[in-house]
Amino acid sequence: MSEKQNEENHEHSNQLAEKIKDSARQIWLAGLGAYTKAEEDAGKIFDKLVKEGEEIENKTRGAVGKRIRAVEDTVGEVKDKATGTWDKLEGLFDQRVSAALKRLGIPNHTEIEDLLQQIDDLKQRVNTLEKEKSDR
C-alpha cells in the first residue's frame, strides 16, 4: 500500500469513527430526552391519578355518609316503634293486672289511699269525742 492510500484509509477510518461517535452521542441525547420526558409525564400522570383518587374518595365518603344517615334514621324509627309498642304492652299489662286484682277484691292504690284518709278522719273524730267526754 502506498502512503497516500494509507492516509486515505486513515482519514476514512477517522471520519467513520467521528460519525459513529456523533451517532452514539445522538442516541445518548435521545435516550436522555426520552427519560426526562417520561419523568415529566410520570409526574403529571401521578398527580392526575392522585386527583382522581381524591374525587372518588369524596364521592364514596358522600355515598357512605348518606347510607349511614339512612341506617340511623331507620334505627331511630324502629326504636320509636319498639318503644311505642312497649308502652302499649305496659299499659295493657297494667290494665289486666288491675282488672284481675279487682275481681279478687283487692283494692288498688287509690282505694287504699282513700281508706287511709278515712281512718285518719275517724281517728280525729274519736279523739275529739274523747276530749269532749273527758271535759264533762
N, CA, C and O atoms as a DFTB+ gen file, in Angstrom:
544 C
 N C O
     1  1       0.819      -1.163       0.000
     2  2       0.000       0.000       0.000
     3  2       0.864       1.228       0.000
     4  3       1.947       1.306       0.581
     5  1       0.313       2.147      -0.678
     6  2       1.070       3.385      -0.764
     7  2       0.696       4.261       0.399
     8  3      -0.305       4.070       1.090
     9  1       1.536       5.203       0.567
    10  2       1.352       6.111       1.679
    11  2       0.086       6.925       1.483
    12  3      -0.609       7.221       2.456
    13  1      -0.218       7.281       0.297
    14  2      -1.410       8.060       0.003
    15  2      -2.648       7.223       0.300
    16  3      -3.618       7.713       0.879
    17  1      -2.606       6.013      -0.083
    18  2      -3.729       5.132       0.153
    19  2      -3.862       4.895       1.666
    20  3      -4.974       4.815       2.188
    21  1      -2.789       4.789       2.323
    22  2      -2.766       4.600       3.757
    23  2      -3.381       5.817       4.449
    24  3      -4.142       5.667       5.405
    25  1      -3.066       6.979       3.988
    26  2      -3.627       8.208       4.552
    27  2      -5.119       8.273       4.292
    28  3      -5.888       8.686       5.161
    29  1      -5.531       7.868       3.100
    30  2      -6.962       7.884       2.774
    31  2      -7.710       6.914       3.680
    32  3      -8.790       7.234       4.176
    33  1      -7.148       5.745       3.896
    34  2      -7.781       4.760       4.784
    35  2      -7.863       5.305       6.213
    36  3      -8.873       5.150       6.899
    37  1      -6.794       5.932       6.631
    38  2      -6.762       6.510       7.968
    39  2      -7.802       7.627       8.080
    40  3      -8.512       7.718       9.081
    41  1      -7.889       8.472       7.058
    42  2      -8.864       9.569       7.017
    43  2     -10.270       8.988       7.019
    44  3     -11.156       9.471       7.724
    45  1     -10.457       7.957       6.228
    46  2     -11.766       7.325       6.140
    47  2     -12.136       6.712       7.503
    48  3     -13.286       6.818       7.929
    49  1     -11.193       6.086       8.177
    50  2     -11.415       5.494       9.490
    51  2     -11.760       6.576      10.504
    52  3     -12.642       6.393      11.343
    53  1     -11.060       7.702      10.422
    54  2     -11.341       8.809      11.337
    55  2     -12.739       9.364      11.106
    56  3     -13.460       9.664      12.058
    57  1     -13.123       9.500       9.829
    58  2     -14.464      10.009       9.517
    59  2     -15.527       9.035      10.019
    60  3     -16.543       9.442      10.583
    61  1     -15.277       7.742       9.805
    62  2     -16.224       6.724      10.256
    63  2     -16.327       6.742      11.784
    64  3     -17.425       6.656      12.334
    65  1     -15.212       6.852      12.451
    66  2     -15.201       6.911      13.911
    67  2     -15.944       8.148      14.396
    68  3     -16.678       8.082      15.382
    69  1     -15.764       9.269      13.719
    70  2     -16.445      10.517      14.082
    71  2     -17.948      10.362      13.890
    72  3     -18.734      10.802      14.730
    73  1     -18.355       9.723      12.760
    74  2     -19.789       9.503      12.513
    75  2     -20.379       8.598      13.590
    76  3     -21.475       8.850      14.089
    77  1     -19.645       7.543      13.945
    78  2     -20.130       6.624      14.982
    79  2     -20.232       7.363      16.319
    80  3     -21.199       7.188      17.060
    81  1     -19.240       8.179      16.614
    82  2     -19.231       8.958      17.853
    83  2     -20.415       9.920      17.879
    84  3     -21.102      10.032      18.894
    85  1     -20.659      10.626      16.746
    86  2     -21.806      11.544      16.664
    87  2     -23.116      10.783      16.811
    88  3     -24.033      11.225      17.503
    89  1     -23.188       9.643      16.154
    90  2     -24.395       8.828      16.208
    91  2     -24.639       8.339      17.637
    92  3     -25.772       8.381      18.117
    93  1     -23.606       7.884      18.309
    94  2     -23.724       7.413      19.691
    95  2     -24.161       8.551      20.600
    96  3     -24.976       8.345      21.499
    97  1     -23.625       9.757      20.376
    98  2     -23.997      10.920      21.181
    99  2     -25.464      11.259      20.962
   100  3     -26.183      11.570      21.912
   101  1     -25.914      11.200      19.691
   102  2     -27.318      11.488      19.393
   103  2     -28.232      10.455      20.057
   104  3     -29.288      10.800      20.587
   105  1     -27.818       9.188      20.021
   106  2     -28.608       8.144      20.687
   107  2     -28.658       8.419      22.191
   108  3     -29.717       8.310      22.809
   109  1     -27.515       8.774      22.776
   110  2     -27.454       9.107      24.200
   111  2     -28.376      10.273      24.533
   112  3     -29.128      10.212      25.506
   113  1     -28.324      11.344      23.723
   114  2     -29.164      12.520      23.962
   115  2     -30.640      12.185      23.794
   116  3     -31.482      12.664      24.554
   117  1     -30.952      11.354      22.786
   118  2     -32.346      10.949      22.584
   119  2     -32.838      10.151      23.795
   120  3     -33.960      10.352      24.260
   121  1     -32.002       9.255      24.299
   122  2     -32.366       8.477      25.489
   123  2     -32.551       9.366      26.699
   124  3     -33.492       9.193      27.474
   125  1     -31.644      10.322      26.857
   126  2     -31.738      11.269      27.965
   127  2     -33.016      12.101      27.854
   128  3     -33.703      12.330      28.849
   129  1     -33.327      12.549      26.643
   130  2     -34.562      13.313      26.421
   131  2     -35.792      12.463      26.700
   132  3     -36.755      12.934      27.306
   133  1     -35.758      11.193      26.252
   134  2     -36.889      10.291      26.491
   135  2     -37.073      10.059      27.991
   136  3     -38.200      10.039      28.486
   137  1     -35.974       9.884      28.706
   138  2     -36.036       9.683      30.154
   139  2     -36.638      10.906      30.840
   140  3     -37.506      10.772      31.703
   141  1     -36.178      12.096      30.457
   142  2     -36.691      13.338      31.044
   143  2     -38.174      13.497      30.754
   144  3     -38.955      13.850      31.638
   145  1     -38.557      13.235      29.509
   146  2     -39.970      13.346      29.110
   147  2     -40.815      12.344      29.897
   148  3     -41.894      12.678      30.385
   149  1     -40.315      11.117      30.015
   150  2     -41.045      10.090      30.765
   151  2     -41.191      10.497      32.227
   152  3     -42.243      10.283      32.831
   153  1     -40.147      11.081      32.793
   154  2     -40.201      11.532      34.182
   155  2     -41.233      12.641      34.356
   156  3     -41.995      12.633      35.323
   157  1     -41.262      13.591      33.429
   158  2     -42.250      14.678      33.481
   159  2     -43.656      14.115      33.340
   160  3     -44.555      14.468      34.103
   161  1     -43.840      13.235      32.356
   162  2     -45.160      12.645      32.130
   163  2     -45.589      11.802      33.325
   164  3     -46.757      11.815      33.716
   165  1     -44.641      11.069      33.903
   166  2     -44.965      10.245      35.065
   167  2     -45.444      11.125      36.217
   168  3     -46.390      10.766      36.918
   169  1     -44.798      12.271      36.415
   170  2     -45.225      13.193      37.470
   171  2     -46.630      13.704      37.218
   172  3     -47.451      13.781      38.132
   173  1     -46.900      14.058      35.949
   174  2     -48.239      14.549      35.601
   175  2     -49.272      13.441      35.778
   176  3     -50.355      13.664      36.318
   177  1     -48.918      12.240      35.312
   178  2     -49.842      11.111      35.439
   179  2     -50.088      10.807      36.916
   180  3     -51.222      10.554      37.322
   181  1     -49.026      10.834      37.714
   182  2     -49.172      10.585      39.147
   183  2     -50.104      11.615      39.780
   184  3     -51.007      11.260      40.537
   185  1     -49.880      12.886      39.468
   186  2     -50.741      13.948      40.008
   187  2     -52.187      13.750      39.580
   188  3     -53.108      13.937      40.375
   189  1     -52.382      13.370      38.319
   190  2     -53.734      13.140      37.810
   191  2     -54.386      11.961      38.544
   192  3     -55.562      12.025      38.903
   193  1     -53.626      10.898      38.764
   194  2     -54.163       9.744      39.484
   195  2     -54.516      10.100      40.925
   196  3     -55.533       9.642      41.446
   197  1     -53.687      10.910      41.567
   198  2     -53.980      11.352      42.938
   199  2     -55.272      12.159      42.956
   200  3     -56.117      11.960      43.829
   201  1     -55.429      13.061      42.004
   202  2     -56.633      13.900      41.937
   203  2     -57.873      13.035      41.726
   204  3     -58.890      13.230      42.390
   205  1     -57.786      12.077      40.798
   206  2     -58.923      11.185      40.553
   207  2     -59.234      10.347      41.792
   208  3     -60.398      10.109      42.114
   209  1     -58.184       9.903      42.483
   210  2     -58.386       9.147      43.719
   211  2     -59.099       9.970      44.780
   212  3     -59.979       9.466      45.477
   213  1     -58.718      11.237      44.901
   214  2     -59.377      12.125      45.872
   215  2     -60.842      12.325      45.512
   216  3     -61.703      12.333      46.392
   217  1     -61.132      12.487      44.220
   218  2     -62.520      12.663      43.787
   219  2     -63.344      11.423      44.119
   220  3     -64.465      11.528      44.618
   221  1     -62.785      10.256      43.840
   222  2     -63.502       9.013      44.136
   223  2     -63.711       8.869      45.638
   224  3     -64.777       8.449      46.089
   225  1     -62.680       9.222      46.412
   226  2     -62.802       9.147      47.868
   227  2     -63.917      10.066      48.362
   228  3     -64.711       9.669      49.215
   229  1     -63.985      11.279      47.839
   230  2     -65.030      12.220      48.254
   231  2     -66.412      11.709      47.873
   232  3     -67.349      11.787      48.668
   233  1     -66.540      11.181      46.650
   234  2     -67.831      10.632      46.229
   235  2     -68.224       9.463      47.120
   236  3     -69.372       9.354      47.552
   237  1     -67.259       8.593      47.387
   238  2     -67.525       7.424      48.222
   239  2     -67.900       7.850      49.629
   240  3     -68.834       7.311      50.223
   241  1     -67.164       8.825      50.163
   242  2     -67.453       9.308      51.510
   243  2     -68.872       9.869      51.569
   244  3     -69.600       9.633      52.533
   245  1     -69.262      10.614      50.531
   246  2     -70.616      11.162      50.496
   247  2     -71.660      10.064      50.447
   248  3     -72.667      10.121      51.153
   249  1     -71.417       9.056      49.606
   250  2     -72.372       7.951      49.485
   251  2     -72.452       7.170      50.791
   252  3     -73.539       6.790      51.225
   253  1     -71.313       6.932      51.411
   254  2     -71.296       6.205      52.677
   255  2     -71.998       7.026      53.753
   256  3     -72.748       6.484      54.564
   257  1     -71.754       8.329      53.757
   258  2     -72.418       9.197      54.731
   259  2     -73.931       9.150      54.585
   260  3     -74.659       9.112      55.577
   261  1     -74.400       9.154      53.338
   262  2     -75.845       9.059      53.095
   263  2     -76.382       7.732      53.609
   264  3     -77.445       7.683      54.227
   265  1     -75.644       6.658      53.353
   266  2     -76.074       5.332      53.818
   267  2     -76.124       5.293      55.343
   268  3     -77.060       4.749      55.928
   269  1     -75.117       5.869      55.973
   270  2     -75.082       5.866      57.440
   271  2     -76.270       6.640      57.992
   272  3     -76.925       6.190      58.932
   273  1     -76.552       7.813      57.407
   274  2     -77.706       8.597      57.874
   275  2     -79.009       7.829      57.655
   276  3     -79.902       7.866      58.501
   277  1     -79.119       7.134      56.526
   278  2     -80.331       6.357      56.250
   279  2     -80.494       5.241      57.282
   280  3     -81.595       5.001      57.777
   281  1     -79.398       4.567      57.601
   282  2     -79.454       3.498      58.600
   283  2     -79.804       4.073      59.967
   284  3     -80.613       3.496      60.693
   285  1     -79.204       5.203      60.322
   286  2     -79.514       5.833      61.610
   287  2     -80.989       6.213      61.680
   288  3     -81.633       6.020      62.711
   289  1     -81.528       6.757      60.581
   290  2     -82.947       7.114      60.549
   291  2     -83.817       5.878      60.731
   292  3     -84.785       5.895      61.491
   293  1     -83.466       4.809      60.029
   294  2     -84.236       3.571      60.128
   295  2     -84.174       3.015      61.539
   296  3     -85.188       2.577      62.082
   297  1     -82.992       3.031      62.136
   298  2     -82.844       2.549      63.512
   299  2     -83.687       3.406      64.450
   300  3     -84.333       2.881      65.356
   301  1     -83.684       4.713      64.242
   302  2     -84.494       5.601      65.070
   303  2     -85.981       5.293      64.952
   304  3     -86.702       5.277      65.949
   305  1     -86.435       5.047      63.721
   306  2     -87.845       4.709      63.507
   307  2     -88.200       3.394      64.187
   308  3     -89.237       3.285      64.842
   309  1     -87.334       2.396      64.030
   310  2     -87.586       1.095      64.656
   311  2     -87.606       1.242      66.175
   312  3     -88.439       0.643      66.855
   313  1     -86.675       2.050      66.701
   314  2     -86.623       2.277      68.149
   315  2     -87.913       2.941      68.630
   316  3     -88.479       2.548      69.650
   317  1     -88.374       3.955      67.883
   318  2     -89.618       4.635      68.259
   319  2     -90.797       3.669      68.240
   320  3     -91.634       3.678      69.142
   321  1     -90.852       2.839      67.206
   322  2     -91.944       1.862      67.121
   323  2     -91.866       0.868      68.268
   324  3     -92.881       0.530      68.877
   325  1     -90.647       0.400      68.563
   326  2     -90.479      -0.567      69.649
   327  2     -90.858       0.061      70.983
   328  3     -91.508      -0.581      71.809
   329  1     -90.457       1.308      71.200
   330  2     -90.786       1.999      72.442
   331  2     -92.295       2.182      72.555
   332  3     -92.878       1.963      73.617
   333  1     -92.919       2.585      71.455
   334  2     -94.374       2.751      71.451
   335  2     -95.077       1.438      71.725
   336  3     -96.042       1.393      72.488
   337  1     -94.600       0.375      71.110
   338  2     -95.187      -0.947      71.323
   339  2     -94.990      -1.374      72.769
   340  3     -95.900      -1.927      73.386
   341  1     -93.798      -1.116      73.314
   342  2     -93.530      -1.473      74.703
   343  2     -94.450      -0.695      75.641
   344  3     -94.973      -1.260      76.603
   345  1     -94.650       0.587      75.372
   346  2     -95.550       1.396      76.201
   347  2     -96.973       0.851      76.142
   348  3     -97.663       0.787      77.160
   349  1     -97.405       0.461      74.951
   350  2     -98.753      -0.115      74.812
   351  2     -98.863      -1.420      75.596
   352  3     -99.855      -1.657      76.285
   353  1     -97.839      -2.264      75.487
   354  2     -97.851      -3.528      76.223
   355  2     -97.872      -3.288      77.728
   356  3     -98.575      -3.975      78.469
   357  1     -97.096      -2.309      78.164
   358  2     -97.056      -1.987      79.586
   359  2     -98.432      -1.514      80.069
   360  3     -98.900      -1.919      81.133
   361  1     -99.066      -0.659      79.277
   362  2    -100.406      -0.181      79.628
   363  2    -101.413      -1.319      79.674
   364  3    -102.223      -1.405      80.597
   365  1    -101.360      -2.186      78.684
   366  2    -102.256      -3.349      78.658
   367  2    -102.026      -4.240      79.873
   368  3    -102.977      -4.709      80.498
   369  1    -100.765      -4.467      80.201
   370  2    -100.428      -5.295      81.360
   371  2    -101.005      -4.684      82.635
   372  3    -101.612      -5.382      83.447
   373  1    -100.809      -3.371      82.806
   374  2    -101.338      -2.684      83.989
   375  2    -102.856      -2.824      84.068
   376  3    -103.399      -3.088      85.141
   377  1    -103.536      -2.651      82.952
   378  2    -104.997      -2.773      82.929
   379  2    -105.437      -4.182      83.318
   380  3    -106.368      -4.360      84.103
   381  1    -104.761      -5.168      82.761
   382  2    -105.139      -6.561      83.036
   383  2    -104.882      -6.921      84.500
   384  3    -105.703      -7.585      85.132
   385  1    -103.734      -6.480      85.038
   386  2    -103.425      -6.773      86.444
   387  2    -104.448      -6.079      87.346
   388  3    -104.940      -6.674      88.304
   389  1    -104.763      -4.823      87.036
   390  2    -105.765      -4.093      87.843
   391  2    -107.112      -4.794      87.804
   392  3    -107.777      -4.931      88.831
   393  1    -107.513      -5.237      86.622
   394  2    -108.796      -5.932      86.488
   395  2    -108.781      -7.240      87.279
   396  3    -109.766      -7.576      87.937
   397  1    -107.673      -7.977      87.220
   398  2    -107.581      -9.242      87.956
   399  2    -107.630      -8.989      89.459
   400  3    -108.313      -9.713      90.183
   401  1    -106.912      -7.966      89.941
   402  2    -106.928      -7.644      91.367
   403  2    -108.323      -7.213      91.817
   404  3    -108.760      -7.555      92.915
   405  1    -109.015      -6.465      90.967
   406  2    -110.369      -6.011      91.294
   407  2    -111.310      -7.207      91.405
   408  3    -112.144      -7.264      92.309
   409  1    -111.175      -8.172      90.477
   410  2    -112.024      -9.367      90.526
   411  2    -111.760     -10.166      91.801
   412  3    -112.664     -10.811      92.334
   413  1    -110.524     -10.122      92.285
   414  2    -110.181     -10.837      93.518
   415  2    -110.560     -10.043      94.768
   416  3    -110.441     -10.542      95.887
   417  1    -111.018      -8.807      94.571
   418  2    -111.434      -7.986      95.698
   419  2    -110.281      -7.263      96.376
   420  3    -110.427      -6.794      97.504
   421  1    -109.163      -7.169      95.722
   422  2    -108.002      -6.475      96.283
   423  2    -108.065      -5.019      95.826
   424  3    -108.129      -4.747      94.627
   425  1    -108.047      -4.074      96.784
   426  2    -108.163      -2.661      96.407
   427  2    -106.903      -2.159      95.684
   428  3    -105.797      -2.663      95.884
   429  1    -107.118      -1.153      94.842
   430  2    -105.967      -0.557      94.140
   431  2    -105.365       0.552      95.003
   432  3    -105.846       0.815      96.105
   433  1    -104.344       1.180      94.513
   434  2    -103.603       2.199      95.266
   435  2    -104.509       3.370      95.673
   436  3    -104.447       3.836      96.811
   437  1    -105.320       3.829      94.773
   438  2    -106.212       4.960      95.062
   439  2    -107.208       4.596      96.158
   440  3    -107.469       5.388      97.064
   441  1    -107.760       3.391      96.067
   442  2    -108.732       2.958      97.079
   443  2    -108.068       2.841      98.450
   444  3    -108.672       3.194      99.463
   445  1    -106.846       2.355      98.486
   446  2    -106.123       2.247      99.763
   447  2    -105.850       3.636     100.334
   448  3    -105.999       3.851     101.537
   449  1    -105.450       4.579      99.481
   450  2    -105.215       5.960      99.934
   451  2    -106.502       6.552     100.505
   452  3    -106.472       7.225     101.536
   453  1    -107.628       6.304      99.841
   454  2    -108.916       6.806     100.341
   455  2    -109.233       6.201     101.710
   456  3    -109.689       6.899     102.616
   457  1    -108.990       4.906     101.851
   458  2    -109.256       4.246     103.135
   459  2    -108.358       4.805     104.243
   460  3    -108.815       5.016     105.366
   461  1    -107.096       5.041     103.931
   462  2    -106.190       5.623     104.925
   463  2    -106.664       7.009     105.352
   464  3    -106.577       7.359     106.529
   465  1    -107.158       7.787     104.414
   466  2    -107.675       9.122     104.738
   467  2    -108.911       9.007     105.639
   468  3    -109.073       9.777     106.586
   469  1    -109.771       8.042     105.334
   470  2    -110.967       7.843     106.164
   471  2    -110.577       7.433     107.588
   472  3    -111.191       7.868     108.562
   473  1    -109.539       6.585     107.689
   474  2    -109.074       6.170     109.022
   475  2    -108.552       7.377     109.792
   476  3    -108.842       7.532     110.978
   477  1    -107.781       8.234     109.117
   478  2    -107.272       9.443     109.782
   479  2    -108.424      10.331     110.246
   480  3    -108.395      10.872     111.352
   481  1    -109.437      10.477     109.394
   482  2    -110.599      11.293     109.767
   483  2    -111.309      10.695     110.984
   484  3    -111.707      11.416     111.899
   485  1    -111.459       9.379     110.981
   486  2    -112.134       8.717     112.107
   487  2    -111.324       8.863     113.400
   488  3    -111.896       9.050     114.474
   489  1    -110.007       8.777     113.296
   490  2    -109.161       8.959     114.479
   491  2    -109.368      10.347     115.068
   492  3    -109.477      10.508     116.283
   493  1    -109.421      11.339     114.199
   494  2    -109.627      12.710     114.681
   495  2    -110.989      12.840     115.368
   496  3    -111.104      13.490     116.407
   497  1    -111.989      12.238     114.799
   498  2    -113.335      12.325     115.406
   499  2    -113.370      11.628     116.763
   500  3    -113.971      12.122     117.717
   501  1    -112.707      10.459     116.832
   502  2    -112.662       9.732     118.110
   503  2    -111.924      10.572     119.152
   504  3    -112.369      10.690     120.294
   505  1    -110.797      11.149     118.751
   506  2    -110.042      11.987     119.690
   507  2    -110.881      13.175     120.155
   508  3    -110.868      13.532     121.333
   509  1    -111.601      13.774     119.230
   510  2    -112.448      14.911     119.575
   511  2    -113.546      14.472     120.549
   512  3    -113.811      15.156     121.537
   513  1    -114.179      13.338     120.269
   514  2    -115.246      12.842     121.146
   515  2    -114.707      12.475     122.529
   516  3    -115.353      12.747     123.542
   517  1    -113.521      11.858     122.570
   518  2    -112.924      11.505     123.863
   519  2    -112.597      12.759     124.670
   520  3    -112.774      12.782     125.888
   521  1    -112.131      13.779     124.002
   522  2    -111.796      15.024     124.680
   523  2    -113.072      15.674     125.230
   524  3    -113.080      16.178     126.353
   525  1    -114.148      15.662     124.434
   526  2    -115.416      16.246     124.893
   527  2    -115.955      15.457     126.090
   528  3    -116.496      16.037     127.031
   529  1    -115.805      14.151     126.045
   530  2    -116.307      13.300     127.127
   531  2    -115.515      13.544     128.412
   532  3    -116.085      13.586     129.503
   533  1    -114.200      13.703     128.273
   534  2    -113.381      13.924     129.468
   535  2    -113.596      15.331     130.034
   536  3    -113.416      15.539     131.233
   537  1    -113.974      16.291     129.199
   538  2    -114.215      17.653     129.654
   539  2    -115.542      17.743     130.421
   540  3    -115.708      18.723     131.147
   541  1    -116.423      16.887     130.333
   542  2    -117.722      16.966     131.003
   543  2    -117.626      16.591     132.390
   544  3    -118.629      16.602     133.103
